[in-house]
Coordinates of C-alpha atoms in Angstrom, one line a residue:
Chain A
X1 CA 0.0 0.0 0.0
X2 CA 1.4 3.4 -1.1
X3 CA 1.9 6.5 1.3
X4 CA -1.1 8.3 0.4
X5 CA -3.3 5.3 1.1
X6 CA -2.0 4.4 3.9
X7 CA -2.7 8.0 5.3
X8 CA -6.3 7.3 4.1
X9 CA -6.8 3.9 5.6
X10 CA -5.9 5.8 8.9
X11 CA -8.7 8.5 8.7
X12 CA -10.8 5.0 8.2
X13 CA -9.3 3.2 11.2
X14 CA -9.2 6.6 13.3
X15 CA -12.7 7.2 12.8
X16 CA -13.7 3.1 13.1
X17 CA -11.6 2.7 16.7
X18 CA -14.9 2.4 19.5
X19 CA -15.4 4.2 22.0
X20 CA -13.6 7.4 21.4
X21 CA -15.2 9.4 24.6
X22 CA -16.7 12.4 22.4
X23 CA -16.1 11.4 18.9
X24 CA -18.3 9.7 16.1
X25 CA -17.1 6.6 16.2
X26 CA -18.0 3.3 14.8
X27 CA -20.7 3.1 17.1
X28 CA -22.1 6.8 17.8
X29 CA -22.8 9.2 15.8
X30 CA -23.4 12.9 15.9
X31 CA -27.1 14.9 14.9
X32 CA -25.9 16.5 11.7
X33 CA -21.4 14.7 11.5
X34 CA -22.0 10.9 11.2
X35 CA -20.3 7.8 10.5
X36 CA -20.6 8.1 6.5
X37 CA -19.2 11.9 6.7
X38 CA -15.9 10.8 7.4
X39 CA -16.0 7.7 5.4
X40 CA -16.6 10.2 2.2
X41 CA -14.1 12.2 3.8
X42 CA -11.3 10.2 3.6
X43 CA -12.2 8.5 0.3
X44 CA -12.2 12.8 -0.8
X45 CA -9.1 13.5 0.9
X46 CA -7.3 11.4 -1.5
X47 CA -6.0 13.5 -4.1
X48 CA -4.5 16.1 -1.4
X49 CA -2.8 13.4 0.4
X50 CA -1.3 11.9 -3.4
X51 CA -0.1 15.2 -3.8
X52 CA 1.6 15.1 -0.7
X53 CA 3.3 12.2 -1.7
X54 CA 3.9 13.4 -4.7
X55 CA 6.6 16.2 -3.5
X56 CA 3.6 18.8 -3.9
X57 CA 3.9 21.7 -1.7
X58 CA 2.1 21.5 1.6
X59 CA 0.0 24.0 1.7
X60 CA -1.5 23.3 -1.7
X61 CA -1.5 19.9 -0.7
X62 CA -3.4 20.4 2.4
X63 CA -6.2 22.7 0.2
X64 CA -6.6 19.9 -1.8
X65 CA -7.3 17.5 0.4
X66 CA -9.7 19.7 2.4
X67 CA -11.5 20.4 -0.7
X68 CA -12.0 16.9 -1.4
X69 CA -12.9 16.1 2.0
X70 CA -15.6 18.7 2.5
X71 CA -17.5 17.1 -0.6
X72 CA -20.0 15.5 1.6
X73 CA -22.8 16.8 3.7
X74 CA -21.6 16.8 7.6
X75 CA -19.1 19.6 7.2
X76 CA -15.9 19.4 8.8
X77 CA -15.0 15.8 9.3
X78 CA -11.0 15.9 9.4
X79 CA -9.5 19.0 8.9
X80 CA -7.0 18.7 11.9
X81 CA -6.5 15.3 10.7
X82 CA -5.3 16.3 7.7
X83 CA -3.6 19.2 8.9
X84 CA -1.4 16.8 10.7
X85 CA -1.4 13.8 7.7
X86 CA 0.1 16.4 4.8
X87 CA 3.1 16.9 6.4
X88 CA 3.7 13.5 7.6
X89 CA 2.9 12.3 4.4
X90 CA 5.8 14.3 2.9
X91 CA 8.3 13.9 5.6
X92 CA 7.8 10.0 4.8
X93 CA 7.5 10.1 0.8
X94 CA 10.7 12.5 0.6
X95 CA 12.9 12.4 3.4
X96 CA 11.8 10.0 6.4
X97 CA 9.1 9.3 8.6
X98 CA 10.8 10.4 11.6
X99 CA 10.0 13.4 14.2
X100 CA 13.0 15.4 13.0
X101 CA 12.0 14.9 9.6
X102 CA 9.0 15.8 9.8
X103 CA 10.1 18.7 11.4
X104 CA 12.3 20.0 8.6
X105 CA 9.3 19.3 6.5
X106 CA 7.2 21.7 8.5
X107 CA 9.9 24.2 9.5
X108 CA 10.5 24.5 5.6
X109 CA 7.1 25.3 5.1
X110 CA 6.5 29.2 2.8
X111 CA 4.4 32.3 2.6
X112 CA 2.8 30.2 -0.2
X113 CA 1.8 27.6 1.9
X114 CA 0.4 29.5 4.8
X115 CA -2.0 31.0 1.8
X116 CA -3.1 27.4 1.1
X117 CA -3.6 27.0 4.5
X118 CA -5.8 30.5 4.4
X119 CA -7.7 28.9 1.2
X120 CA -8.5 25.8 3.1
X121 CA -11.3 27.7 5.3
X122 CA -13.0 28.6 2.3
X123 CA -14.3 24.7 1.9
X124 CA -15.5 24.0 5.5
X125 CA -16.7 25.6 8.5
X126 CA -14.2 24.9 11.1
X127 CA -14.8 25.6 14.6
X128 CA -11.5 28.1 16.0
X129 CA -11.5 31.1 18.7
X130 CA -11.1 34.5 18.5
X131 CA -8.0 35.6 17.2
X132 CA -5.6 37.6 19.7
X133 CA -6.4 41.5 19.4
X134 CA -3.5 42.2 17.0
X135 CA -4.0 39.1 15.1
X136 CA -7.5 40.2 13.6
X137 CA -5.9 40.4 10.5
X138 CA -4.8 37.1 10.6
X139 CA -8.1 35.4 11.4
X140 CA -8.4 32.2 10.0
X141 CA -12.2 32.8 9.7
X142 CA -11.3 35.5 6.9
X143 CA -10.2 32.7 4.4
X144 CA -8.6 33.7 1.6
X145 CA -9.7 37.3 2.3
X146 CA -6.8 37.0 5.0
X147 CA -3.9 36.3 2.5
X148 CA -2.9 39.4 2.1
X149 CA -1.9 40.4 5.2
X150 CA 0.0 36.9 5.5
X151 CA 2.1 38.2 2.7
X152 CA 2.8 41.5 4.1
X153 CA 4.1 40.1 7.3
X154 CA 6.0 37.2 5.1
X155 CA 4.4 34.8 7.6
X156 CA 5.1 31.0 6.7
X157 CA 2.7 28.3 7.6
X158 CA 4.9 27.0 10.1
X159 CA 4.8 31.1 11.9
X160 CA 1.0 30.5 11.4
X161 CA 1.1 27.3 13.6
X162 CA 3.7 28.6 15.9
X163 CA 1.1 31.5 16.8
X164 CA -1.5 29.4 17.1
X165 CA 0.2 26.2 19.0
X166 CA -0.2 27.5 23.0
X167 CA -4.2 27.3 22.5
X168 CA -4.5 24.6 19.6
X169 CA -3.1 21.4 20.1
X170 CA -2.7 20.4 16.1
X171 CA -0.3 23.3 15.9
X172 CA 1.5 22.7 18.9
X173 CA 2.3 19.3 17.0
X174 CA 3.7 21.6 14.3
X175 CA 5.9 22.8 16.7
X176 CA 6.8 20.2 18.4
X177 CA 8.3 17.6 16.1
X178 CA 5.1 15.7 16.5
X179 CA 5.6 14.7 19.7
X180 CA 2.2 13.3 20.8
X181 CA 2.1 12.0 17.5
X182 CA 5.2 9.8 18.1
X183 CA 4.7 9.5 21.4
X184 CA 1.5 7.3 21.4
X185 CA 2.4 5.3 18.1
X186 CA 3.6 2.0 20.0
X187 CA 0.1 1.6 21.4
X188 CA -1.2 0.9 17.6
X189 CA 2.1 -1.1 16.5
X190 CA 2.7 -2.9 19.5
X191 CA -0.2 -4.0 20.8
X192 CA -2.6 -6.9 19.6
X193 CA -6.3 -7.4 19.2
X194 CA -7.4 -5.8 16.4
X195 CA -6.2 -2.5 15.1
X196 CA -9.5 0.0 16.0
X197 CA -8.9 -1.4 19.5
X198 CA -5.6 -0.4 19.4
X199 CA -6.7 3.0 17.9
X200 CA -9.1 3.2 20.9
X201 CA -6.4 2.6 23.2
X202 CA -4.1 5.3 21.4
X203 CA -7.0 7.7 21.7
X204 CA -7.3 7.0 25.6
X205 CA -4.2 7.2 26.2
X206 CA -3.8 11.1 25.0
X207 CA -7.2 12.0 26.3
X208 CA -5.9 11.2 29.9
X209 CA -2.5 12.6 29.0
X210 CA -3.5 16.4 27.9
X211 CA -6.9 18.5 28.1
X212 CA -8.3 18.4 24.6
X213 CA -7.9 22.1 23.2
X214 CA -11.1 22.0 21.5
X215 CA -12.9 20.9 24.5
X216 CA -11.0 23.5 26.2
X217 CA -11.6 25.9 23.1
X218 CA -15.7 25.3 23.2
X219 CA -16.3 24.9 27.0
X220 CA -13.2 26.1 28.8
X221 CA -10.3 24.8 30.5
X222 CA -11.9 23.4 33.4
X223 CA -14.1 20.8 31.6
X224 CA -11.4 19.9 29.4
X225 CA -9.4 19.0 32.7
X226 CA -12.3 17.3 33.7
X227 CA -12.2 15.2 31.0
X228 CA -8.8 14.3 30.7
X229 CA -9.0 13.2 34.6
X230 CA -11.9 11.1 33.7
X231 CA -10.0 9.5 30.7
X232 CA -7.0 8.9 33.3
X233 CA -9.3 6.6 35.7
X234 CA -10.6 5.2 32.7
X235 CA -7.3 3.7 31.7
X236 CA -7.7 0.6 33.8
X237 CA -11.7 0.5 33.9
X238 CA -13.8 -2.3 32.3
X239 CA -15.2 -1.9 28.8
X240 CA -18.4 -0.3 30.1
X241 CA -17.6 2.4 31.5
X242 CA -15.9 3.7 29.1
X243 CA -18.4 3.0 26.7
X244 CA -20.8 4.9 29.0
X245 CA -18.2 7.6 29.1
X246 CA -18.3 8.2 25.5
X247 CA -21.8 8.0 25.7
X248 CA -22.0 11.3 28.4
X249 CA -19.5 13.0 26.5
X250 CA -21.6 12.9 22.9
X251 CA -25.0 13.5 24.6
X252 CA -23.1 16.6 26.7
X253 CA -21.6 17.7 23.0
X254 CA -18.4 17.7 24.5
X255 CA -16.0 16.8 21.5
X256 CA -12.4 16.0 22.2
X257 CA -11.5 16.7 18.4
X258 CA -7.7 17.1 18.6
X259 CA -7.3 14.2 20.3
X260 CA -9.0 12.4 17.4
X261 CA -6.7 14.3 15.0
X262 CA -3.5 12.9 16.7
X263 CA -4.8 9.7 17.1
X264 CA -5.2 9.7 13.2
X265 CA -1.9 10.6 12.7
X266 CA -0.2 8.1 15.1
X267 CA -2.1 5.5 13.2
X268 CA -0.9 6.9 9.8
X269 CA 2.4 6.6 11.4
X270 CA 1.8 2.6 12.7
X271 CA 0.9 1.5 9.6
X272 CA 3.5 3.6 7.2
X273 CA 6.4 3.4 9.5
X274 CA 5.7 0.2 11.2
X275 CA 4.1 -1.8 9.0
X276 CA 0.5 -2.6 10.8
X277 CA -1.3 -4.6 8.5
X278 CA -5.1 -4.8 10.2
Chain B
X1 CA -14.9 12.9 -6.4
X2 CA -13.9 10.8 -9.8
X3 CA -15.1 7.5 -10.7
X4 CA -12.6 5.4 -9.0
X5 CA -13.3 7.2 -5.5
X6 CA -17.2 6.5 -6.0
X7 CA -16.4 2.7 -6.5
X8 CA -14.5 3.1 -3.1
X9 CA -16.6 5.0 -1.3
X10 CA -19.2 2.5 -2.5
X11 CA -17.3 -0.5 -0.7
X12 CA -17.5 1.9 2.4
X13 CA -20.8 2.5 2.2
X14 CA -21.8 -1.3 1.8
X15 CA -20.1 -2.5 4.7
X16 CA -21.1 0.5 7.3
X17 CA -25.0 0.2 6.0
X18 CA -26.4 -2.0 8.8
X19 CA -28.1 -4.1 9.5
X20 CA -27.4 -6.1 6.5
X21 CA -28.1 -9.5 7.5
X22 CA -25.5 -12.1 8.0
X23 CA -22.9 -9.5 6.8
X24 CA -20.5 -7.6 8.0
X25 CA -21.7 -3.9 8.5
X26 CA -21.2 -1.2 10.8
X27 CA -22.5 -3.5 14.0
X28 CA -21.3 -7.1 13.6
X29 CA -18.1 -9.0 12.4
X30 CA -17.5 -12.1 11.7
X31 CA -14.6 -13.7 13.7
X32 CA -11.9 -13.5 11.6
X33 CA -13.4 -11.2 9.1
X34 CA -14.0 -7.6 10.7
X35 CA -15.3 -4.2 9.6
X36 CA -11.6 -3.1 9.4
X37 CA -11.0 -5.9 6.7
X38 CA -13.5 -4.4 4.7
X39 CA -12.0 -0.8 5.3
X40 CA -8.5 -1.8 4.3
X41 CA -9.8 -3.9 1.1
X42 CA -11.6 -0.7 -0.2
X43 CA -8.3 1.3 0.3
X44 CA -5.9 -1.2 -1.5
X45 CA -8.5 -1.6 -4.1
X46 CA -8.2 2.0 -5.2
X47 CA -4.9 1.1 -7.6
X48 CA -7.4 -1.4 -9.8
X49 CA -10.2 0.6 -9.8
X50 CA -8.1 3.7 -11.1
X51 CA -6.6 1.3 -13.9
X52 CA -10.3 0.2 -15.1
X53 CA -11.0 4.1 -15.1
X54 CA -8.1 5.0 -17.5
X55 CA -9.3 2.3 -19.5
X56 CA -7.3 -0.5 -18.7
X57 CA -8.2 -4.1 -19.5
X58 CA -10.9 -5.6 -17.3
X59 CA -9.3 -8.9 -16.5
X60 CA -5.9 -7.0 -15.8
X61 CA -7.4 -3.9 -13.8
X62 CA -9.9 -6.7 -11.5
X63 CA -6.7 -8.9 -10.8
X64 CA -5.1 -5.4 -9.5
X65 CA -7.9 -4.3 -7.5
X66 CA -8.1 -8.1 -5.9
X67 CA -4.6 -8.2 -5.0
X68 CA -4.5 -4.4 -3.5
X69 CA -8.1 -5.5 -1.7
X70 CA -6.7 -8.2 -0.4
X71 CA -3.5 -6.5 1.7
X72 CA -5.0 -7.2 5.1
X73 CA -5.4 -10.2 7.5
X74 CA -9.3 -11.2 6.7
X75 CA -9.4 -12.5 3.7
X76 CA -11.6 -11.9 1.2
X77 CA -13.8 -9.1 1.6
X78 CA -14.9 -7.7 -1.5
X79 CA -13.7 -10.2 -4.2
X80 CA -17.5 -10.4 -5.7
X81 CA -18.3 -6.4 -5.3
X82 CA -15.0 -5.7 -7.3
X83 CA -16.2 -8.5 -10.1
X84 CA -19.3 -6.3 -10.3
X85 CA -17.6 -2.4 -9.7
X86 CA -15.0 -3.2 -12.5
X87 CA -17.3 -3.3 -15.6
X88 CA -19.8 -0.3 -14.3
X89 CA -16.1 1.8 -13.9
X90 CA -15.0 0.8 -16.9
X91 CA -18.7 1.8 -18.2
X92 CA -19.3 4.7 -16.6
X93 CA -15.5 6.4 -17.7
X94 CA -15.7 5.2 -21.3
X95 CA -19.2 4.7 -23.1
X96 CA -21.5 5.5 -20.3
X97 CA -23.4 4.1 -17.1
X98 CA -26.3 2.7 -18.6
X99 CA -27.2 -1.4 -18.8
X100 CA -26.4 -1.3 -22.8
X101 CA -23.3 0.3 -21.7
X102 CA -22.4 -2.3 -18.9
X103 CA -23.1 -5.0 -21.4
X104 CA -21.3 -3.3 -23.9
X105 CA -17.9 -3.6 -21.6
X106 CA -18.5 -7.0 -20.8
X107 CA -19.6 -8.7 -23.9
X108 CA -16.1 -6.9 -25.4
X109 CA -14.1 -9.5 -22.8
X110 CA -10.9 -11.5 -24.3
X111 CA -9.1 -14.3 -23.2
X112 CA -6.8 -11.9 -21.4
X113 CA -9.5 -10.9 -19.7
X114 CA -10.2 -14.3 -18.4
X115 CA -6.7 -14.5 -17.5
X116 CA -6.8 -12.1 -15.1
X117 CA -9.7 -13.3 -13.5
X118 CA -8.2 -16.6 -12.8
X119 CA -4.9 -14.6 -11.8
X120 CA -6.9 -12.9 -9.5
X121 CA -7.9 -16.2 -7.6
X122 CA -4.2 -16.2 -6.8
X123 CA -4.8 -13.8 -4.2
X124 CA -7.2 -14.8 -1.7
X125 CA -9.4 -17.5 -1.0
X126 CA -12.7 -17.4 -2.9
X127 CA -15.7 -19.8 -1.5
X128 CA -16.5 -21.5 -4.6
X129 CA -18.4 -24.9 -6.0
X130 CA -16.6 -27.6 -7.4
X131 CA -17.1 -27.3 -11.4
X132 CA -19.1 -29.2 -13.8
X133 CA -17.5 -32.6 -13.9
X134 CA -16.4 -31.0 -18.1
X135 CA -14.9 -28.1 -16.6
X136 CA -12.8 -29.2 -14.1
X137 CA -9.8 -27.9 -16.1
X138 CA -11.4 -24.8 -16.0
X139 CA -11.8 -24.6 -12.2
X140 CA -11.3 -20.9 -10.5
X141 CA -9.4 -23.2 -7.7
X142 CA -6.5 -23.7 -10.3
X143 CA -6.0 -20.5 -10.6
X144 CA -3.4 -19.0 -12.8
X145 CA -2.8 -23.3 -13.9
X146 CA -6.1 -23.3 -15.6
X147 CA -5.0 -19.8 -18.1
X148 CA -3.8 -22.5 -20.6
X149 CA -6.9 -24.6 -20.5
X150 CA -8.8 -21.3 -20.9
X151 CA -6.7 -20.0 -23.9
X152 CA -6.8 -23.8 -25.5
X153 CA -10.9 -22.7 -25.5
X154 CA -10.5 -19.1 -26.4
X155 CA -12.9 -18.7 -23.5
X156 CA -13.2 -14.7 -22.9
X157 CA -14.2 -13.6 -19.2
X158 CA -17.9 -13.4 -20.6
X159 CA -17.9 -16.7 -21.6
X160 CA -16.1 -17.4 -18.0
X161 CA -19.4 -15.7 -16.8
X162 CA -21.7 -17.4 -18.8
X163 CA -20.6 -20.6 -17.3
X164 CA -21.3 -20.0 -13.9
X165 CA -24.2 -17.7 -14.1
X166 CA -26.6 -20.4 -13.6
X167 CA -25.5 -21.2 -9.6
X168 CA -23.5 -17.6 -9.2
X169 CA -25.5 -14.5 -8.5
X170 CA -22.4 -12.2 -9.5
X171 CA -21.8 -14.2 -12.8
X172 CA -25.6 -13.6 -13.6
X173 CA -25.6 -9.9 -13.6
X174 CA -22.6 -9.8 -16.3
X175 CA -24.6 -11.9 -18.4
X176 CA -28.2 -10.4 -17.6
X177 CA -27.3 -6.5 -18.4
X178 CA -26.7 -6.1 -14.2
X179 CA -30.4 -6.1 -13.9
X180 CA -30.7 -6.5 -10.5
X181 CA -28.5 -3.7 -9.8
X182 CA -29.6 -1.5 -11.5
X183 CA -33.0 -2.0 -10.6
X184 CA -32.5 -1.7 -7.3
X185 CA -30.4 1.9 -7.3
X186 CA -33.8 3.9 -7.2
X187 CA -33.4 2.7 -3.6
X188 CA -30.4 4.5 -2.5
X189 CA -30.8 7.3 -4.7
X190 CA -34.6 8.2 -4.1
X191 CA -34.3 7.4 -0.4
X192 CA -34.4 9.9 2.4
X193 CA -32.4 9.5 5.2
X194 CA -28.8 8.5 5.7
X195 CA -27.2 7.0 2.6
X196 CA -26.4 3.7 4.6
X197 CA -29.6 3.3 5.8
X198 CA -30.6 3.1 2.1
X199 CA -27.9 1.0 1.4
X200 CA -29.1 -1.2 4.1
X201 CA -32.9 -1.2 2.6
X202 CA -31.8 -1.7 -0.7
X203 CA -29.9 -5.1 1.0
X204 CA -33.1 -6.6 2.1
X205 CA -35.2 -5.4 -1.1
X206 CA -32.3 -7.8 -3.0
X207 CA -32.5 -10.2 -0.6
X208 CA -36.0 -10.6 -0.3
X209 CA -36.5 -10.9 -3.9
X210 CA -34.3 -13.7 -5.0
X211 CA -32.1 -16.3 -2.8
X212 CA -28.4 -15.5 -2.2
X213 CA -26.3 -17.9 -4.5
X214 CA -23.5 -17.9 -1.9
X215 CA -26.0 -19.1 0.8
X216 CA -26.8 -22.0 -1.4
X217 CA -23.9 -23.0 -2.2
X218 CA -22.9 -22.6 1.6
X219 CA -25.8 -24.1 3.2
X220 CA -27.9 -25.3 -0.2
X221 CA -31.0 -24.1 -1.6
X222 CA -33.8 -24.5 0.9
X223 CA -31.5 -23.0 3.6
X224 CA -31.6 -19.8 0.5
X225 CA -34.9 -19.5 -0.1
X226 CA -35.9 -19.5 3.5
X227 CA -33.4 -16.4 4.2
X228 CA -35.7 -14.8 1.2
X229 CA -38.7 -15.6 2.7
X230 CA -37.3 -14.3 5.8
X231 CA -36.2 -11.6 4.3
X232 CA -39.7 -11.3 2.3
X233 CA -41.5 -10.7 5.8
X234 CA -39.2 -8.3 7.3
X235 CA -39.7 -5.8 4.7
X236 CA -42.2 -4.0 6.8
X237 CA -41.1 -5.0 9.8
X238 CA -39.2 -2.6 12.9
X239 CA -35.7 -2.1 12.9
X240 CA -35.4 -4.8 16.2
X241 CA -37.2 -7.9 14.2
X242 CA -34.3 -6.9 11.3
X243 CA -31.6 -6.2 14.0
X244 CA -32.4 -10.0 15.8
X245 CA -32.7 -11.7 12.2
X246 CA -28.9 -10.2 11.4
X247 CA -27.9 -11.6 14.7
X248 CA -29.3 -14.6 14.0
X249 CA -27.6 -15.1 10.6
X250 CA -24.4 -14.0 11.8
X251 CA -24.3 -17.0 14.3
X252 CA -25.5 -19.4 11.8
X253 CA -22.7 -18.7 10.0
X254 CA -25.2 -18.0 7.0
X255 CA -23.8 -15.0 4.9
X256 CA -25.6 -13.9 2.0
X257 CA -22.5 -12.2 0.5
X258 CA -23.7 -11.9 -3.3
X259 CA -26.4 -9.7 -2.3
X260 CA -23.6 -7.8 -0.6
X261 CA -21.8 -7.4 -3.4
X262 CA -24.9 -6.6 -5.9
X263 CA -25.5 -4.0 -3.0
X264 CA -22.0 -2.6 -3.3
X265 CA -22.4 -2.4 -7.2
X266 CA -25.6 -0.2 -7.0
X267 CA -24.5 2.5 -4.3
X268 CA -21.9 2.6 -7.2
X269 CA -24.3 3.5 -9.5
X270 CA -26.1 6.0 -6.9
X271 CA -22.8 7.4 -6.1
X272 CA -21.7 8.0 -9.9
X273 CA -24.7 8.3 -12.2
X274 CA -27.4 9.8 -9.7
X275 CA -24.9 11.9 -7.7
X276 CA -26.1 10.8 -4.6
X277 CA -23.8 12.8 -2.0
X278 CA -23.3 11.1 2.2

């Protein structure tokens, strides 16, 4: 299996791994983003993520894919996802699927890809905060309208993420040679039982590890904390409970999204790097 | 989305519509062949389905898209849907996605193309029925062996087809124009509600209207026809009575796969000639 579909086959397994407190899963779904809307997702994300591979810039890359993935009727399925796959997906079809090459992918990242970044918001409605009060110009919400004051500044996607990695925990990846991402990999590759379970595991294991920032982003730091502490006790509880847990969590519309993101990327990682077959 | 990713997103669609009696589908697995298996055998099937796209031979794009669908640990999980999704890609990028079309593609089969259908048996393990005691050279078991028996007959694929259309519900829709699935696309396309959940009704409106070859081949005819008569009475029935009856077949070991794979091939045709959109 090529690059691309590998990175493809992990939106699948991401958004297959049950329960994932908070997220659609294979088993839950939400009012208007269910199972199906990521499945189309994925399959749309395609081209993007061959691009990728391809040696395609990243920023056009990750437009592409966006575009593709927004061609169904749930809205934003996996644009963190995504925004985490594209560079991995270069690092691993160019120079290495490593943290320090992905790094250099992301560090090497333009003006020109910050704009494709920019021109990404124009396919989906993605859910972010207010910007900072000299960052209004900068606002991701502007789409495209925003590009030119990216120019002016000669801000490259990888300044973008910087600015936005101590609230957004997709960017601090950027910033962070993937660390989470890295981090939580072994749980897919070297556990057993079958690989959703593993990707359930992986998606535990971060929720107890760090509040989600979109949790914290759409209901505030203290239920994100809350969360995560629940996640921790969850770590050794039965089946049940945690399937109750994810229950709450999607009946509350609490939505630990980032976590999801990076637990797609560590299983792009699993089965490109390590050679997970499921 | 292009044709290829339709024919994927198709496979995706199939296995999460539930329930789909005694199949896999977004609630049940069987115990060595999981929703996952399914996932990763649409993935790896992309590189075929692209090839019939461009216009590639049938026989030589299905043996691709089998040995790409067949990268994971289950088995086979969509050898049948990719018999059926080959010719209506092949259709629907060339002449057009109509039944004359269809018949058109198939009908213009060559040895080669019969070829690669037995290469493709090289794969994975198909459930098939012993041959007709004057075919035995010909047996699908043989695999690539039996190419020189088939070229010694100038048998093309359709001829292959023909052969086994009488006992194999795939077979018959290459010979028949794919009547039944095209008939039953109005389903999925005219439907309201989630596009698995038409998927899933168009499942039982199949299998309530003829018996599943692969059951009767499995478990012999009467064992077939009661699963349609079944199948008959749940039409109007609650989603629990349709829910226990998937169960029930699921531990029976009963798996009426060809109407799985006739289902595949119509959300095809939703997908790319109705532009149905997830």
């Amino acid at each position: 299996m090529q690059t691309a579909q590998h990175a493809q086959l992990a939106l699948l397994l991401e958004v297959a791994g049950t329960p994932k407190p908070g997220n659609v899963d294979r088993h839950r779904d939400f009012d208007d983003l269910r199972f199906e809307h990521f499945l189309a997702g994925a399959v749309g994300a395609c081209d993007g993520l061959e691009a990728a591979a391809a040696g395609e810039p990243v920023g056009a890359s990750f437009d592409t894919a966006v575009e593709g993935m927004s061609q169904q009727r749930g809205g934003n399925a996996q644009f963190g996802a995504l925004l985490l796959l594209v560079p991995l997906v270069r690092a691993a079809a160019t120079w290495g699927l490593t943290p320090d090459d992905t790094a250099a992918v992301v560090e090497a990242t333009s003006v020109d890809d910050a704009a494709g970044f920019y021109r990404a918001f124009e396919h989906v409605d993605v859910f972010v905060d207010e910007p900072p009060a000299d960052a209004e110009a900068l606002d991701v919400r502007r789409g495209a309208d925003a590009i030119p004051a990216v120019r002016e500044r000669a801000m490259t996607l990888y300044d973008v993420m910087e600015l936005s990695a101590p609230e957004d925990g997709v960017a601090a990846e950027w910033v962070n040679g993937f660390r989470r991402t890295f981090a939580v990999t072994g749980t897919i590759s070297d556990g057993d039982g079958p690989v959703p379970d593993r990707v359930a595991e992986a998606f535990l294991e971060l929720l107890a590890d760090e509040p989600d920032t979109m949790v914290a982003k759409q209901h505030g730091e203290a239920v994100a904390e809350s969360v995560r502490e629940r996640a921790a006790a969850l770590r050794h509880a039965d089946r049940d409970e945690r399937e109750a847990f994810a229950d709450e969590l999607v009946e509350r519309g609490v939505n630990p999204g980032t976590t999801a993101d990076i637990t797609a990327a560590a299983t792009f990682v699993a089965l490109e790097r390590d050679g997970v077959v499921p």
